Each structure stands twice: as C-alpha cells, then as structure tokens.
Amino acid sequence: MNGTAAATGGSASCRFAHYFVVCGVDTETGLEPDDGAGESFEQSPIRRSFKSKVLVHYPENTDRIPFHKDAVNMLCLPRGLSFRTQADSLDPQFHSFTIASDDGTRSYGFVHTFYEEVTSPQIITAMQTLYQMHHVEHHSSSSASSPSSSTCSSASTPSTSSMDSLASSLEESDAESLTSGVSGCLGCVGSFDAARDTLYVSKALCLFTPLPFLQASRQFLAQLHQAVTSQTAPPLPLESYVYNILYEVPLPPPGRSLRFHGVQGPIVCQRPGPGELPLGDYPLGEAFSLLGVNNMVKLLTCALLETQVLLYSKGKPMIQFSVYFF
C-alpha cells in the first residue's frame, strides 16, 4: 500500500500522523532560565538548562485532538534547552511519550533531538556574557575572605538572563575586566569563548501518531534531520515530506502493512489485526540496555506475579511519572 494513494484532507482519525512539531530556542525571547530544572547558578551557563518554545506545529489543530503547546514543549524537551560546544558530544537522541485525553484516547509522541549551530548574534552574546559573569563570580567567591566580598559576589548573580538585560548590564570597563578574567580558563570544562568556540543548542523534531508506530516515526524524523544537515538537497522541498505524512499517508487498516516514502527512502510499518496482540513496536533490547538484565528480570517477574511496579523518571519533577501493573 502506498501512502500517497490516500485522499488529501481526510479526517485526522484516519491519518498516520496528527501533528508535526519543532521545539527549540526562540531568538526573539532570548535565554530564560529554566527554574523547573532545579539547577543553581554555581553551574557554568553552558551546563544549565534554559526554557524552550514550540517554534512551529502543523496543523494548528485537528478534530478531537487539541494541541496543548506547553505540555508538548515540556514533553519534547523535558530538560529544556541544552547548549554545547564543539568539544562536547553532539550525537542526536530519541525518546517517546504518551498523552492520554479525558475520554481515554491516546496520542503517541516521538522526538528526535539534535544539536544545531547557533547563528543568532544575540544568543551568542548572551551566553558569552553569562559565562563571563559566572567565571568572575566563581573565582572571586572562591578567593573571598571578607563578608563584603561575599555580598558583592552574590549580588552579581543574574536573576534573569534575557538578551536585552544582559547586553545592557555591563559597562565597557566591566566587560574588559570580565574578558581578561575568562582568558585564563580556556579549555576548562564548561567554558565558552565566542571567539574560539562554536555554540550549539538542542532542537527537537516531534511527530504525533494515533498508534505507537515507533520505528516508522523514528526513521522518518531521522531521515528528515539528515536531509536538513546534508549538503545534497532532497528531490522535493522538506515541506512536501511533512505535508505528505500529515495529510496523505493513511492509517493502515488492522492486519495490514503500510509502505510510504520517507525523505531518503521507503518506510514500512504494520498494524496488528483484531485477533492479534496490541502493537508493540518498542525494541526490547533497548530496555535491557537501559535497565540491565537483572532489573529487567525483576520487572518481568513482578509483572507476571501481578506485583505493583513503580517507574521513576529522572527528568523534571513535574514530569516524573508512575506506571502500575496489577
């Protein structure tokens, strides 16, 4: 079955995907500390988390499945924006989540997170200023021996990190002093120098589907990312592939397979029939890799013995979750 054979503009309940979402840094808002991350200003700014935003999502809304921007943003980038330099690992990551509506219907989100080079001068300047202030405060507080020095050091801690406030908070003489202090820490862990380093920020591509088509969604998002970073342009504009998976690829009938065109190759998924087990597209090998063999054996034993099982996330407190097997 070819996904392009479906009629355009069909009901959202009959489509393979409900939404396509992009989350990342909003250059107009600038850098805002992510208070929910539970981090302190003692950490280098390059290691802190900042608030992310839903940059675009298509379509605006669908029938029966409203789009909740704040919830989607939190689930796509649960740790907020992460900044890196060329010295750090920039490998893309993948995760999934489930959203349950009041009526019991579920939507499955699949997220491909990668690091994109920061080209906004305002964001680079804001990060440079944050690091300079952190560097001077850290070294002055470690060598301070009087209460007055501690008071001055704590007062220099920024309560907000918007680009406008950072750009206007330093006089020229202060900026020269900060720059000279940072020059002695080139190559330190978590250091950043705009003249020497390339700044990267996390960005998330997300696809919402009515069924847990994990592998197909993962392949589509990975191919889309590869097309964005490739020097060779794909045969069609990237918007065409997003439009195709949102409006032209149908939901496969029960017991049937679906083959549709991705950005760089065909993608195949299969939907179980009425008499078959529910769709389980999650690779069991990853569970063993993440939890370990002993923990997986304990987990399966507890599930088979109908013992209560609690899964605890290490993410933000607001998205820690519990799953129970009875």
Short mmCIF file of C-alpha atoms in Angstrom, two decimals:
data_model
loop_
_atom_site.label_atom_id
_atom_site.label_comp_id
_atom_site.label_asym_id
_atom_site.label_seq_id
_atom_site.Cartn_x
_atom_site.Cartn_y
_atom_site.Cartn_z
CA MET A 1 0.00 0.00 0.00
CA ASN A 2 1.39 3.39 -0.95
CA GLY A 3 0.78 6.30 1.42
CA THR A 4 0.36 8.78 -1.40
CA ALA A 5 -2.75 6.97 -2.58
CA ALA A 6 -4.87 8.39 0.23
CA ALA A 7 -7.17 11.29 -0.41
CA THR A 8 -5.85 14.65 0.74
CA GLY A 9 -7.64 16.34 3.59
CA GLY A 10 -9.19 13.23 5.15
CA SER A 11 -10.24 13.02 8.77
CA ALA A 12 -7.41 13.24 11.29
CA SER A 13 -8.56 9.95 12.85
CA CYS A 14 -7.70 8.18 9.56
CA ARG A 15 -4.23 9.68 9.16
CA PHE A 16 -0.91 8.13 10.06
CA ALA A 17 0.17 11.29 11.95
CA HIS A 18 -1.71 14.05 13.77
CA TYR A 19 0.92 16.73 14.31
CA PHE A 20 4.45 17.68 13.33
CA VAL A 21 6.21 19.90 15.88
CA VAL A 22 9.53 21.74 16.10
CA CYS A 23 10.78 22.92 19.52
CA GLY A 24 13.90 24.93 20.24
CA VAL A 25 15.28 28.34 21.15
CA ASP A 26 13.19 31.44 20.49
CA THR A 27 15.62 34.13 19.33
CA GLU A 28 13.04 36.86 19.98
CA THR A 29 12.58 35.89 23.64
CA GLY A 30 16.24 35.12 24.27
CA LEU A 31 17.65 32.99 27.07
CA GLU A 32 15.36 32.45 30.06
CA PRO A 33 16.50 30.27 32.98
CA ASP A 34 14.52 27.07 33.37
CA ASP A 35 13.52 27.27 37.02
CA GLY A 36 11.95 23.82 36.90
CA ALA A 37 15.29 22.16 36.21
CA GLY A 38 16.38 22.62 39.82
CA GLU A 39 19.80 23.91 38.85
CA SER A 40 21.89 26.54 40.64
CA PHE A 41 23.86 29.46 39.33
CA GLU A 42 27.02 27.74 40.54
CA GLN A 43 26.94 25.70 37.35
CA SER A 44 28.52 27.05 34.22
CA PRO A 45 25.90 28.58 31.88
CA ILE A 46 26.96 26.13 29.18
CA ARG A 47 25.75 23.37 31.54
CA ARG A 48 22.48 24.98 32.62
CA SER A 49 19.02 24.46 31.16
CA PHE A 50 17.00 27.25 29.54
CA LYS A 51 13.37 27.50 28.53
CA SER A 52 12.45 26.11 25.14
CA LYS A 53 9.48 27.07 22.97
CA VAL A 54 7.27 25.43 20.38
CA LEU A 55 8.56 27.16 17.26
CA VAL A 56 6.09 25.71 14.75
CA HIS A 57 3.46 22.99 14.65
CA TYR A 58 1.29 21.69 11.85
CA PRO A 59 -1.64 21.70 11.65
CA GLU A 60 -2.91 24.31 14.10
CA ASN A 61 -5.47 21.86 15.48
CA THR A 62 -7.23 18.66 14.46
CA ASP A 63 -10.70 17.36 15.18
CA ARG A 64 -10.97 15.64 18.58
CA ILE A 65 -7.26 16.09 19.33
CA PRO A 66 -6.48 19.63 20.55
CA PHE A 67 -2.89 20.84 20.63
CA HIS A 68 -1.54 21.79 24.09
CA LYS A 69 1.54 23.89 23.41
CA ASP A 70 3.01 24.00 26.93
CA ALA A 71 2.56 20.27 27.55
CA VAL A 72 4.02 19.34 24.17
CA ASN A 73 7.02 21.64 24.69
CA MET A 74 7.71 20.12 28.10
CA LEU A 75 7.47 16.56 26.79
CA CYS A 76 9.57 17.23 23.68
CA LEU A 77 12.41 18.88 25.63
CA PRO A 78 11.88 17.75 29.24
CA ARG A 79 15.22 19.21 30.35
CA GLY A 80 14.79 22.44 28.44
CA LEU A 81 17.37 23.83 26.07
CA SER A 82 20.85 22.37 26.34
CA PHE A 83 23.89 24.19 24.99
CA ARG A 84 27.09 22.53 23.82
CA THR A 85 30.36 23.42 22.09
CA GLN A 86 32.41 21.53 19.53
CA ALA A 87 34.26 19.85 22.43
CA ASP A 88 31.08 18.05 23.59
CA SER A 89 29.21 15.08 22.19
CA LEU A 90 26.65 16.21 19.61
CA ASP A 91 25.02 12.86 18.86
CA PRO A 92 21.25 13.04 18.26
CA GLN A 93 18.90 11.37 20.74
CA PHE A 94 15.44 9.84 20.50
CA HIS A 95 12.64 9.38 23.02
CA SER A 96 8.91 8.83 23.06
CA PHE A 97 5.94 9.68 25.29
CA THR A 98 2.19 9.14 25.52
CA ILE A 99 -0.57 11.70 26.09
CA ALA A 100 -3.94 10.43 27.35
CA SER A 101 -7.07 12.56 26.87
CA ASP A 102 -10.04 12.79 29.24
CA ASP A 103 -12.02 10.37 27.07
CA GLY A 104 -9.26 7.75 27.21
CA THR A 105 -7.90 8.29 23.69
CA ARG A 106 -4.14 8.36 23.39
CA SER A 107 -1.62 10.14 21.22
CA TYR A 108 1.94 8.93 20.88
CA GLY A 109 4.79 11.39 20.55
CA PHE A 110 8.17 10.55 19.05
CA VAL A 111 11.02 13.03 19.39
CA HIS A 112 14.32 13.31 17.53
CA THR A 113 16.60 15.76 19.37
CA PHE A 114 19.76 17.08 17.77
CA TYR A 115 22.19 19.96 18.24
CA GLU A 116 22.06 22.86 15.81
CA GLU A 117 24.71 25.56 15.45
CA VAL A 118 23.64 28.87 16.97
CA THR A 119 23.77 31.63 14.37
CA SER A 120 21.94 34.35 16.32
CA PRO A 121 24.45 37.02 17.49
CA GLN A 122 22.12 37.91 20.37
CA ILE A 123 22.09 34.37 21.74
CA ILE A 124 25.88 34.03 21.38
CA THR A 125 26.43 37.37 23.12
CA ALA A 126 24.03 36.42 25.92
CA MET A 127 25.83 33.12 26.53
CA GLN A 128 29.23 34.84 26.42
CA THR A 129 28.09 37.43 28.97
CA LEU A 130 26.57 34.79 31.23
CA TYR A 131 29.78 32.77 31.18
CA GLN A 132 31.94 35.82 31.87
CA MET A 133 29.81 36.79 34.87
CA HIS A 134 29.84 33.20 36.14
CA HIS A 135 33.61 32.90 35.72
CA VAL A 136 34.39 36.13 37.59
CA GLU A 137 31.93 35.38 40.39
CA HIS A 138 33.14 31.80 40.79
CA HIS A 139 36.80 32.79 41.11
CA SER A 140 36.11 35.82 43.29
CA SER A 141 33.87 33.84 45.67
CA SER A 142 36.44 31.03 45.98
CA SER A 143 39.15 33.50 46.99
CA ALA A 144 36.98 35.86 49.02
CA SER A 145 37.84 36.14 52.72
CA SER A 146 35.59 39.02 53.83
CA PRO A 147 31.79 39.31 54.14
CA SER A 148 31.82 42.31 51.85
CA SER A 149 33.34 40.23 49.06
CA SER A 150 30.69 37.53 49.52
CA THR A 151 27.94 40.13 49.43
CA CYS A 152 29.29 41.62 46.23
CA SER A 153 29.67 38.18 44.70
CA SER A 154 26.12 37.10 45.46
CA ALA A 155 24.76 40.38 44.19
CA SER A 156 26.36 39.76 40.84
CA THR A 157 24.36 36.58 40.30
CA PRO A 158 21.87 37.29 37.50
CA SER A 159 18.23 36.63 38.35
CA THR A 160 17.27 36.71 34.71
CA SER A 161 19.19 36.11 31.52
CA SER A 162 17.23 37.79 28.78
CA MET A 163 19.40 39.09 25.98
CA ASP A 164 18.43 42.74 26.45
CA SER A 165 19.15 42.80 30.20
CA LEU A 166 22.49 41.05 29.73
CA ALA A 167 23.59 43.34 26.95
CA SER A 168 22.82 46.46 28.97
CA SER A 169 24.02 45.26 32.40
CA LEU A 170 27.75 45.66 31.73
CA GLU A 171 29.72 48.85 31.23
CA GLU A 172 32.64 48.81 28.82
CA SER A 173 35.19 48.75 31.63
CA ASP A 174 33.40 45.83 33.31
CA ALA A 175 33.29 43.90 30.04
CA GLU A 176 37.05 44.33 29.57
CA SER A 177 37.64 43.08 33.11
CA LEU A 178 35.42 40.05 32.59
CA THR A 179 37.06 39.19 29.27
CA SER A 180 40.55 39.32 30.78
CA GLY A 181 39.41 37.01 33.59
CA VAL A 182 37.95 34.43 31.20
CA SER A 183 41.12 34.26 29.11
CA GLY A 184 42.82 32.33 31.88
CA CYS A 185 40.27 29.50 31.71
CA LEU A 186 40.37 28.48 28.06
CA GLY A 187 39.83 24.77 27.75
CA CYS A 188 38.16 24.40 31.16
CA VAL A 189 35.15 22.09 31.43
CA GLY A 190 32.01 24.05 30.66
CA SER A 191 33.94 27.06 29.35
CA PHE A 192 32.82 29.17 26.43
CA ASP A 193 34.61 31.80 24.39
CA ALA A 194 32.72 33.16 21.40
CA ALA A 195 35.96 33.89 19.56
CA ARG A 196 37.19 30.33 19.95
CA ASP A 197 34.17 28.03 20.33
CA THR A 198 31.20 27.14 18.16
CA LEU A 199 27.95 27.22 20.12
CA TYR A 200 25.26 24.57 19.60
CA VAL A 201 21.75 24.32 21.05
CA SER A 202 19.31 21.42 21.24
CA LYS A 203 16.36 21.29 18.86
CA ALA A 204 13.54 18.75 18.71
CA LEU A 205 11.53 17.35 15.81
CA CYS A 206 8.38 15.62 17.00
CA LEU A 207 5.70 13.51 15.32
CA PHE A 208 2.34 12.65 16.92
CA THR A 209 0.59 9.46 15.83
CA PRO A 210 -2.65 7.75 16.95
CA LEU A 211 -0.86 4.39 17.29
CA PRO A 212 2.62 3.66 18.66
CA PHE A 213 4.43 3.42 15.32
CA LEU A 214 7.81 3.93 16.95
CA GLN A 215 10.16 2.57 14.30
CA ALA A 216 8.42 4.25 11.35
CA SER A 217 8.30 7.61 13.16
CA ARG A 218 11.90 7.27 14.24
CA GLN A 219 13.03 6.57 10.69
CA PHE A 220 11.04 9.49 9.26
CA LEU A 221 12.41 12.01 11.78
CA ALA A 222 15.98 10.74 11.37
CA GLN A 223 15.71 10.99 7.59
CA LEU A 224 14.29 14.49 7.89
CA HIS A 225 17.19 15.56 10.10
CA GLN A 226 19.72 14.01 7.73
CA ALA A 227 18.16 15.90 4.84
CA VAL A 228 18.43 19.18 6.77
CA THR A 229 22.13 18.70 7.51
CA SER A 230 23.08 17.09 4.18
CA GLN A 231 24.88 19.13 1.55
CA THR A 232 22.79 17.41 -1.12
CA ALA A 233 19.23 18.69 -1.33
CA PRO A 234 16.42 16.07 -1.35
CA PRO A 235 14.34 15.60 -4.53
CA LEU A 236 11.45 17.63 -3.08
CA PRO A 237 11.25 20.53 -0.61
CA LEU A 238 11.22 19.35 3.01
CA GLU A 239 7.75 20.82 3.47
CA SER A 240 6.46 18.33 0.91
CA TYR A 241 7.51 15.36 3.04
CA VAL A 242 5.94 16.85 6.17
CA TYR A 243 2.72 17.55 4.26
CA ASN A 244 2.72 14.01 2.88
CA ILE A 245 2.97 12.29 6.26
CA LEU A 246 0.37 14.60 7.83
CA TYR A 247 -2.28 14.60 5.12
CA GLU A 248 -1.61 11.90 2.53
CA VAL A 249 -0.28 8.87 4.44
CA PRO A 250 -3.29 6.93 5.78
CA LEU A 251 -3.58 4.89 8.93
CA PRO A 252 -3.05 1.24 7.89
CA PRO A 253 -6.14 -0.98 8.30
CA PRO A 254 -5.99 -3.65 11.05
CA GLY A 255 -3.87 -6.59 9.98
CA ARG A 256 -2.30 -4.74 7.05
CA SER A 257 1.11 -3.26 6.30
CA LEU A 258 1.81 0.24 5.07
CA ARG A 259 4.71 1.39 2.91
CA PHE A 260 5.22 5.09 2.32
CA HIS A 261 8.00 7.31 1.06
CA GLY A 262 10.26 8.96 3.62
CA VAL A 263 12.72 11.72 2.84
CA GLN A 264 15.58 9.41 1.88
CA GLY A 265 13.93 6.02 1.41
CA PRO A 266 10.81 3.90 1.91
CA ILE A 267 9.39 3.29 5.39
CA VAL A 268 7.29 0.25 6.32
CA CYS A 269 5.03 -0.30 9.34
CA GLN A 270 2.47 -2.94 10.25
CA ARG A 271 -0.74 -2.77 12.29
CA PRO A 272 -1.89 -5.88 14.20
CA GLY A 273 -5.19 -7.50 13.30
CA PRO A 274 -8.24 -7.76 15.61
CA GLY A 275 -7.19 -11.19 16.91
CA GLU A 276 -3.52 -10.31 17.41
CA LEU A 277 -1.60 -8.82 20.32
CA PRO A 278 -1.54 -5.00 20.56
CA LEU A 279 1.16 -3.15 18.65
CA GLY A 280 4.49 -3.36 20.47
CA ASP A 281 6.99 -1.52 18.32
CA TYR A 282 9.42 -0.81 21.15
CA PRO A 283 12.69 -2.76 20.85
CA LEU A 284 13.17 -5.00 23.87
CA GLY A 285 16.94 -4.77 23.51
CA GLU A 286 16.90 -1.08 24.49
CA ALA A 287 15.02 -1.88 27.71
CA PHE A 288 17.69 -4.43 28.66
CA SER A 289 20.40 -1.93 27.75
CA LEU A 290 18.89 0.84 29.88
CA LEU A 291 17.75 -1.18 32.89
CA GLY A 292 20.18 -4.08 32.84
CA VAL A 293 19.44 -7.80 32.72
CA ASN A 294 18.84 -8.22 36.47
CA ASN A 295 16.41 -5.31 36.68
CA MET A 296 14.54 -6.47 33.58
CA VAL A 297 14.15 -9.97 35.05
CA LYS A 298 12.84 -8.44 38.29
CA LEU A 299 10.47 -6.19 36.34
CA LEU A 300 9.04 -9.04 34.27
CA THR A 301 8.77 -11.23 37.38
CA CYS A 302 6.81 -8.53 39.23
CA ALA A 303 4.53 -8.00 36.24
CA LEU A 304 3.81 -11.72 35.89
CA LEU A 305 3.17 -12.05 39.63
CA GLU A 306 0.86 -9.01 39.47
CA THR A 307 3.07 -7.05 41.86
CA GLN A 308 2.85 -3.27 41.85
CA VAL A 309 5.69 -1.72 39.84
CA LEU A 310 6.79 1.92 40.02
CA LEU A 311 8.85 3.51 37.22
CA TYR A 312 10.51 6.75 38.28
CA SER A 313 11.85 9.30 35.81
CA LYS A 314 14.98 11.37 36.44
CA GLY A 315 13.57 14.31 34.47
CA LYS A 316 11.89 17.40 35.84
CA PRO A 317 9.76 16.93 38.98
CA MET A 318 6.65 17.96 37.04
CA ILE A 319 7.03 15.11 34.56
CA GLN A 320 8.06 12.30 36.87
CA PHE A 321 5.61 9.51 36.33
CA SER A 322 4.36 6.26 37.74
CA VAL A 323 3.22 3.16 35.90
CA TYR A 324 1.42 0.40 37.73
CA PHE A 325 0.87 -3.23 36.77
CA PHE A 326 -1.82 -5.07 38.70
#
